[in-house]
């Protein structure tokens, strides 16, 4: 590691036209060849444990519709999960739901640090730079929107929620988006479902938005709704409308507070 077939991070879209920066941490299921597939069979390598199926197609379409830059991961989260802090035990998981990850078992601190340097650092440096660039171009605060998908059945339990809007401690954008979603009535939506801060999934939001006083939301989409490119693009069109309405609502609220 590394090899010529992968990059830890990709950038798509234009800067300076939208108040949104998009991120998709779990966009890829690629495992570098030197890691020998982490000892996994094909079923595990293509499963939701390795990546977020459909998430990149949604994020790419949102990038085009919203004219917003997108930063996306280029390697499987089983190699290194860019949405976990380095101190988290599951940043390089030895097990993910029903799958044992032999290539991560008994990993040395040196090898873990090497993966951190090769995967985590380039992704987060690129995202931080994108946020800075976008704010300078617009001369105003921006918002961070991360795009994820989740499996309909987890540990044998079926999930009824279809779209979740997640937040860590700052809830304004997630609440505005979830309210908009619920008013539309097309999908079953909830705040901090099917995961929340207690599950350790809000690292990117904390690191790149809340630490800077910026609004953010993590969109979780049930992956059976976006498994084809057509379905993913349809979902992206829907979410673009939700985000535009939510941002307009936040802007009105902020104007109201400034004039009161």
mmCIF file of C-alpha atoms in Angstrom:
data_model
loop_
_atom_site.group_PDB
_atom_site.id
_atom_site.type_symbol
_atom_site.label_atom_id
_atom_site.label_comp_id
_atom_site.label_asym_id
_atom_site.label_seq_id
_atom_site.Cartn_x
_atom_site.Cartn_y
_atom_site.Cartn_z
ATOM 1 C CA UNK A 1 0.000 0.000 0.000
ATOM 2 C CA UNK A 2 -0.457 2.352 -1.754
ATOM 3 C CA UNK A 3 -0.912 0.963 -5.275
ATOM 4 C CA UNK A 4 -1.653 2.581 -8.607
ATOM 5 C CA UNK A 5 -5.343 1.692 -8.668
ATOM 6 C CA UNK A 6 -6.729 3.931 -5.954
ATOM 7 C CA UNK A 7 -6.683 7.340 -4.355
ATOM 8 C CA UNK A 8 -7.847 8.012 -0.787
ATOM 9 C CA UNK A 9 -9.992 10.984 -1.811
ATOM 10 C CA UNK A 10 -11.744 12.433 -4.833
ATOM 11 C CA UNK A 11 -13.052 15.932 -5.566
ATOM 12 C CA UNK A 12 -15.943 16.751 -7.861
ATOM 13 C CA UNK A 13 -17.898 19.883 -8.746
ATOM 14 C CA UNK A 14 -17.384 23.620 -8.679
ATOM 15 C CA UNK A 15 -16.455 25.998 -5.899
ATOM 16 C CA UNK A 16 -17.907 29.377 -5.091
ATOM 17 C CA UNK A 17 -21.493 28.887 -6.269
ATOM 18 C CA UNK A 18 -23.310 27.153 -3.409
ATOM 19 C CA UNK A 19 -23.382 27.555 0.378
ATOM 20 C CA UNK A 20 -23.078 23.757 0.632
ATOM 21 C CA UNK A 21 -20.061 21.461 0.774
ATOM 22 C CA UNK A 22 -20.887 17.777 0.270
ATOM 23 C CA UNK A 23 -18.964 14.805 1.647
ATOM 24 C CA UNK A 24 -19.338 11.069 1.099
ATOM 25 C CA UNK A 25 -16.925 9.209 3.349
ATOM 26 C CA UNK A 26 -18.023 5.659 2.467
ATOM 27 C CA UNK A 27 -18.248 6.079 -1.296
ATOM 28 C CA UNK A 28 -15.982 3.194 -2.295
ATOM 29 C CA UNK A 29 -15.578 -0.512 -1.560
ATOM 30 C CA UNK A 30 -12.067 -0.638 -3.036
ATOM 31 C CA UNK A 31 -9.471 -2.596 -1.056
ATOM 32 C CA UNK A 32 -5.845 -2.066 -2.183
ATOM 33 C CA UNK A 33 -4.314 -5.223 -3.648
ATOM 34 C CA UNK A 34 -1.524 -5.395 -1.052
ATOM 35 C CA UNK A 35 -4.154 -6.078 1.608
ATOM 36 C CA UNK A 36 -5.253 -9.322 -0.062
ATOM 37 C CA UNK A 37 -8.942 -8.418 0.184
ATOM 38 C CA UNK A 38 -8.485 -8.268 3.978
ATOM 39 C CA UNK A 39 -9.145 -12.006 3.898
ATOM 40 C CA UNK A 40 -12.793 -11.424 2.929
ATOM 41 C CA UNK A 41 -14.939 -13.345 0.468
ATOM 42 C CA UNK A 42 -16.806 -11.552 -2.304
ATOM 43 C CA UNK A 43 -20.087 -11.371 -0.364
ATOM 44 C CA UNK A 44 -18.413 -9.377 2.393
ATOM 45 C CA UNK A 45 -16.455 -7.178 -0.019
ATOM 46 C CA UNK A 46 -19.602 -6.005 -1.825
ATOM 47 C CA UNK A 47 -21.807 -5.782 1.287
ATOM 48 C CA UNK A 48 -22.861 -2.659 3.168
ATOM 49 C CA UNK A 49 -20.104 -3.457 5.664
ATOM 50 C CA UNK A 50 -17.516 -2.429 3.078
ATOM 51 C CA UNK A 51 -19.174 0.776 1.849
ATOM 52 C CA UNK A 52 -22.477 2.673 1.587
ATOM 53 C CA UNK A 53 -24.207 1.289 -1.528
ATOM 54 C CA UNK A 54 -25.799 4.016 -3.651
ATOM 55 C CA UNK A 55 -24.431 6.880 -1.573
ATOM 56 C CA UNK A 56 -21.905 8.093 -4.133
ATOM 57 C CA UNK A 57 -24.471 8.169 -6.951
ATOM 58 C CA UNK A 58 -26.748 10.284 -4.734
ATOM 59 C CA UNK A 59 -23.880 12.574 -3.722
ATOM 60 C CA UNK A 60 -22.672 13.034 -7.299
ATOM 61 C CA UNK A 61 -26.143 14.000 -8.491
ATOM 62 C CA UNK A 62 -26.554 16.385 -5.551
ATOM 63 C CA UNK A 63 -23.209 17.902 -6.513
ATOM 64 C CA UNK A 64 -24.532 18.591 -10.010
ATOM 65 C CA UNK A 65 -27.978 19.818 -8.928
ATOM 66 C CA UNK A 66 -26.780 22.081 -6.129
ATOM 67 C CA UNK A 67 -23.590 23.286 -7.867
ATOM 68 C CA UNK A 68 -21.746 22.278 -4.710
ATOM 69 C CA UNK A 69 -18.289 20.715 -4.350
ATOM 70 C CA UNK A 70 -18.160 17.075 -3.291
ATOM 71 C CA UNK A 71 -15.348 15.375 -1.396
ATOM 72 C CA UNK A 72 -15.589 11.569 -1.467
ATOM 73 C CA UNK A 73 -13.589 8.651 -0.158
ATOM 74 C CA UNK A 74 -11.706 6.314 -2.467
ATOM 75 C CA UNK A 75 -11.158 3.276 -0.269
ATOM 76 C CA UNK A 76 -13.351 0.870 1.698
ATOM 77 C CA UNK A 77 -14.193 1.832 5.247
ATOM 78 C CA UNK A 78 -12.928 -1.634 6.233
ATOM 79 C CA UNK A 79 -9.436 -0.415 5.347
ATOM 80 C CA UNK A 80 -9.956 2.768 7.361
ATOM 81 C CA UNK A 81 -13.219 4.444 8.297
ATOM 82 C CA UNK A 82 -12.898 8.172 7.660
ATOM 83 C CA UNK A 83 -16.024 8.866 9.710
ATOM 84 C CA UNK A 84 -14.441 7.646 12.930
ATOM 85 C CA UNK A 85 -11.882 9.370 15.169
ATOM 86 C CA UNK A 86 -8.442 7.755 15.283
ATOM 87 C CA UNK A 87 -8.977 6.640 18.858
ATOM 88 C CA UNK A 88 -12.156 4.700 17.995
ATOM 89 C CA UNK A 89 -11.831 0.928 18.007
ATOM 90 C CA UNK A 90 -13.864 0.668 14.797
ATOM 91 C CA UNK A 91 -11.813 3.091 12.700
ATOM 92 C CA UNK A 92 -10.148 -0.135 11.517
ATOM 93 C CA UNK A 93 -12.808 -2.699 12.445
ATOM 94 C CA UNK A 94 -11.961 -6.291 13.258
ATOM 95 C CA UNK A 95 -15.662 -7.105 12.892
ATOM 96 C CA UNK A 96 -18.526 -5.346 11.092
ATOM 97 C CA UNK A 97 -22.016 -6.632 11.879
ATOM 98 C CA UNK A 98 -21.924 -10.313 10.813
ATOM 99 C CA UNK A 99 -18.510 -10.148 9.122
ATOM 100 C CA UNK A 100 -15.164 -10.937 10.698
ATOM 101 C CA UNK A 101 -12.336 -8.948 9.049
ATOM 102 C CA UNK A 102 -9.256 -11.223 9.164
ATOM 103 C CA UNK A 103 -6.974 -8.605 7.626
ATOM 104 C CA UNK A 104 -7.699 -6.248 10.507
ATOM 105 C CA UNK A 105 -7.313 -8.789 13.293
ATOM 106 C CA UNK A 106 -4.299 -8.249 15.525
ATOM 107 C CA UNK A 107 -3.305 -5.186 13.499
ATOM 108 C CA UNK A 108 -0.206 -3.502 14.903
ATOM 109 C CA UNK A 109 -0.276 0.119 16.006
ATOM 110 C CA UNK A 110 2.311 0.844 13.312
ATOM 111 C CA UNK A 111 0.101 -0.524 10.536
ATOM 112 C CA UNK A 112 -2.947 1.272 11.929
ATOM 113 C CA UNK A 113 -0.987 4.533 11.979
ATOM 114 C CA UNK A 114 0.128 3.881 8.404
ATOM 115 C CA UNK A 115 -3.446 3.484 7.221
ATOM 116 C CA UNK A 116 -4.380 6.647 9.124
ATOM 117 C CA UNK A 117 -1.676 8.568 7.268
ATOM 118 C CA UNK A 118 -2.581 7.095 3.885
ATOM 119 C CA UNK A 119 -6.385 7.269 4.118
ATOM 120 C CA UNK A 120 -7.711 9.441 6.940
ATOM 121 C CA UNK A 121 -5.321 12.372 6.654
ATOM 122 C CA UNK A 122 -5.675 13.025 2.899
ATOM 123 C CA UNK A 123 -9.461 12.793 3.074
ATOM 124 C CA UNK A 124 -9.865 15.167 5.997
ATOM 125 C CA UNK A 125 -7.220 17.603 4.798
ATOM 126 C CA UNK A 126 -8.994 17.811 1.444
ATOM 127 C CA UNK A 127 -12.375 18.329 3.102
ATOM 128 C CA UNK A 128 -11.036 21.012 5.434
ATOM 129 C CA UNK A 129 -9.456 22.835 2.507
ATOM 130 C CA UNK A 130 -12.699 22.617 0.517
ATOM 131 C CA UNK A 131 -14.676 24.206 3.344
ATOM 132 C CA UNK A 132 -12.116 26.982 3.705
ATOM 133 C CA UNK A 133 -12.090 27.603 -0.043
ATOM 134 C CA UNK A 134 -15.875 27.682 -0.241
ATOM 135 C CA UNK A 135 -16.206 30.102 2.656
ATOM 136 C CA UNK A 136 -13.593 32.439 1.194
ATOM 137 C CA UNK A 137 -15.240 32.361 -2.236
ATOM 138 C CA UNK A 138 -18.689 33.161 -0.848
ATOM 139 C CA UNK A 139 -17.560 35.382 2.026
ATOM 140 C CA UNK A 140 -20.210 33.772 4.219
ATOM 141 C CA UNK A 141 -20.633 30.666 6.395
ATOM 142 C CA UNK A 142 -21.364 27.462 4.526
ATOM 143 C CA UNK A 143 -23.054 24.229 5.593
ATOM 144 C CA UNK A 144 -21.680 20.704 5.476
ATOM 145 C CA UNK A 145 -23.887 17.867 4.217
ATOM 146 C CA UNK A 146 -22.590 14.302 4.387
ATOM 147 C CA UNK A 147 -24.286 11.515 2.424
ATOM 148 C CA UNK A 148 -24.575 7.926 3.671
ATOM 149 C CA UNK A 149 -26.746 4.857 3.232
ATOM 150 C CA UNK A 150 -27.782 2.128 5.638
ATOM 151 C CA UNK A 151 -28.946 -1.452 5.332
ATOM 152 C CA UNK A 152 -32.700 -2.188 5.660
ATOM 153 C CA UNK A 153 -31.978 -5.121 8.004
ATOM 154 C CA UNK A 154 -29.330 -4.872 10.709
ATOM 155 C CA UNK A 155 -28.551 -7.753 13.061
ATOM 156 C CA UNK A 156 -31.792 -9.371 11.913
ATOM 157 C CA UNK A 157 -34.000 -6.367 12.681
ATOM 158 C CA UNK A 158 -35.847 -4.528 9.898
ATOM 159 C CA UNK A 159 -35.669 -0.753 9.988
ATOM 160 C CA UNK A 160 -38.786 1.259 9.228
ATOM 161 C CA UNK A 161 -37.121 4.662 8.834
ATOM 162 C CA UNK A 162 -36.217 5.508 5.241
ATOM 163 C CA UNK A 163 -34.246 8.738 5.616
ATOM 164 C CA UNK A 164 -32.471 9.981 8.708
ATOM 165 C CA UNK A 165 -31.085 13.463 9.343
ATOM 166 C CA UNK A 166 -28.329 13.192 11.911
ATOM 167 C CA UNK A 167 -26.548 15.774 14.033
ATOM 168 C CA UNK A 168 -24.079 15.827 16.901
ATOM 169 C CA UNK A 169 -24.970 18.810 19.123
ATOM 170 C CA UNK A 170 -26.007 21.494 16.632
ATOM 171 C CA UNK A 171 -29.387 20.449 15.284
ATOM 172 C CA UNK A 172 -30.665 23.421 13.251
ATOM 173 C CA UNK A 173 -30.084 22.119 9.722
ATOM 174 C CA UNK A 174 -31.068 18.545 10.556
ATOM 175 C CA UNK A 175 -34.277 19.731 12.208
ATOM 176 C CA UNK A 176 -35.153 22.002 9.291
ATOM 177 C CA UNK A 177 -34.468 19.224 6.779
ATOM 178 C CA UNK A 178 -36.379 16.593 8.748
ATOM 179 C CA UNK A 179 -39.376 18.906 9.178
ATOM 180 C CA UNK A 180 -39.332 19.624 5.443
ATOM 181 C CA UNK A 181 -39.091 15.894 4.722
ATOM 182 C CA UNK A 182 -41.964 15.044 7.012
ATOM 183 C CA UNK A 183 -44.110 17.794 5.506
ATOM 184 C CA UNK A 184 -43.512 16.341 2.048
ATOM 185 C CA UNK A 185 -44.763 12.992 3.300
ATOM 186 C CA UNK A 186 -42.968 10.923 0.666
ATOM 187 C CA UNK A 187 -40.584 9.069 2.978
ATOM 188 C CA UNK A 188 -40.524 8.003 6.606
ATOM 189 C CA UNK A 189 -37.985 10.372 8.165
ATOM 190 C CA UNK A 190 -36.558 10.899 11.639
ATOM 191 C CA UNK A 191 -33.842 12.764 13.502
ATOM 192 C CA UNK A 192 -30.771 10.790 14.578
ATOM 193 C CA UNK A 193 -32.083 7.533 13.123
ATOM 194 C CA UNK A 194 -31.065 4.798 12.524
ATOM 195 C CA UNK A 195 -27.896 6.051 14.221
ATOM 196 C CA UNK A 196 -27.012 8.958 16.465
ATOM 197 C CA UNK A 197 -24.049 10.568 18.217
ATOM 198 C CA UNK A 198 -23.922 7.715 20.731
ATOM 199 C CA UNK A 199 -23.022 5.362 17.885
ATOM 200 C CA UNK A 200 -19.919 7.380 17.048
ATOM 201 C CA UNK A 201 -21.059 8.354 13.544
ATOM 202 C CA UNK A 202 -20.924 12.164 13.793
ATOM 203 C CA UNK A 203 -17.132 12.551 13.705
ATOM 204 C CA UNK A 204 -16.995 14.371 10.349
ATOM 205 C CA UNK A 205 -19.760 16.760 11.420
ATOM 206 C CA UNK A 206 -17.936 17.590 14.650
ATOM 207 C CA UNK A 207 -14.523 17.953 13.058
ATOM 208 C CA UNK A 208 -15.432 20.071 10.042
ATOM 209 C CA UNK A 209 -18.644 21.897 10.938
ATOM 210 C CA UNK A 210 -19.397 22.144 14.632
ATOM 211 C CA UNK A 211 -15.770 22.934 15.488
ATOM 212 C CA UNK A 212 -16.080 25.957 13.157
ATOM 213 C CA UNK A 213 -19.554 27.013 14.307
ATOM 214 C CA UNK A 214 -21.132 25.825 11.044
ATOM 215 C CA UNK A 215 -24.459 24.089 10.490
ATOM 216 C CA UNK A 216 -24.404 20.546 9.167
ATOM 217 C CA UNK A 217 -26.389 17.382 8.661
ATOM 218 C CA UNK A 218 -25.606 13.769 7.927
ATOM 219 C CA UNK A 219 -28.161 12.251 5.562
ATOM 220 C CA UNK A 220 -28.707 8.511 6.005
ATOM 221 C CA UNK A 221 -30.732 6.840 3.220
ATOM 222 C CA UNK A 222 -32.019 3.262 3.412
ATOM 223 C CA UNK A 223 -30.030 1.631 0.660
ATOM 224 C CA UNK A 224 -32.849 -0.360 -0.918
ATOM 225 C CA UNK A 225 -34.174 3.012 -2.113
ATOM 226 C CA UNK A 226 -31.007 3.872 -4.082
ATOM 227 C CA UNK A 227 -29.524 0.626 -5.382
ATOM 228 C CA UNK A 228 -29.794 1.619 -9.050
ATOM 229 C CA UNK A 229 -28.299 4.758 -10.521
ATOM 230 C CA UNK A 230 -31.762 5.845 -11.664
ATOM 231 C CA UNK A 231 -33.186 5.445 -8.163
ATOM 232 C CA UNK A 232 -30.185 7.235 -6.640
ATOM 233 C CA UNK A 233 -30.587 10.173 -9.002
ATOM 234 C CA UNK A 234 -34.301 10.369 -8.240
ATOM 235 C CA UNK A 235 -33.503 10.427 -4.522
ATOM 236 C CA UNK A 236 -30.899 13.149 -5.105
ATOM 237 C CA UNK A 237 -33.477 15.318 -6.892
ATOM 238 C CA UNK A 238 -35.791 14.877 -3.933
ATOM 239 C CA UNK A 239 -33.055 15.681 -1.401
ATOM 240 C CA UNK A 240 -31.935 18.748 -3.355
ATOM 241 C CA UNK A 241 -35.430 20.161 -2.909
ATOM 242 C CA UNK A 242 -35.415 19.296 0.785
ATOM 243 C CA UNK A 243 -32.057 20.999 1.335
ATOM 244 C CA UNK A 244 -33.029 24.134 -0.583
ATOM 245 C CA UNK A 245 -36.211 24.462 1.485
ATOM 246 C CA UNK A 246 -34.368 23.773 4.738
ATOM 247 C CA UNK A 247 -31.681 26.354 3.987
ATOM 248 C CA UNK A 248 -34.307 28.930 3.081
ATOM 249 C CA UNK A 249 -36.059 28.217 6.385
ATOM 250 C CA UNK A 250 -32.819 28.675 8.314
ATOM 251 C CA UNK A 251 -32.119 31.920 6.494
ATOM 252 C CA UNK A 252 -35.569 33.281 7.414
ATOM 253 C CA UNK A 253 -35.058 32.282 11.039
ATOM 254 C CA UNK A 254 -31.678 33.996 11.165
ATOM 255 C CA UNK A 255 -33.098 37.163 9.585
ATOM 256 C CA UNK A 256 -35.922 37.131 12.079
ATOM 257 C CA UNK A 257 -33.525 36.918 15.014
ATOM 258 C CA UNK A 258 -31.337 39.714 13.633
ATOM 259 C CA UNK A 259 -34.298 42.107 13.333
ATOM 260 C CA UNK A 260 -35.955 41.277 16.644
#
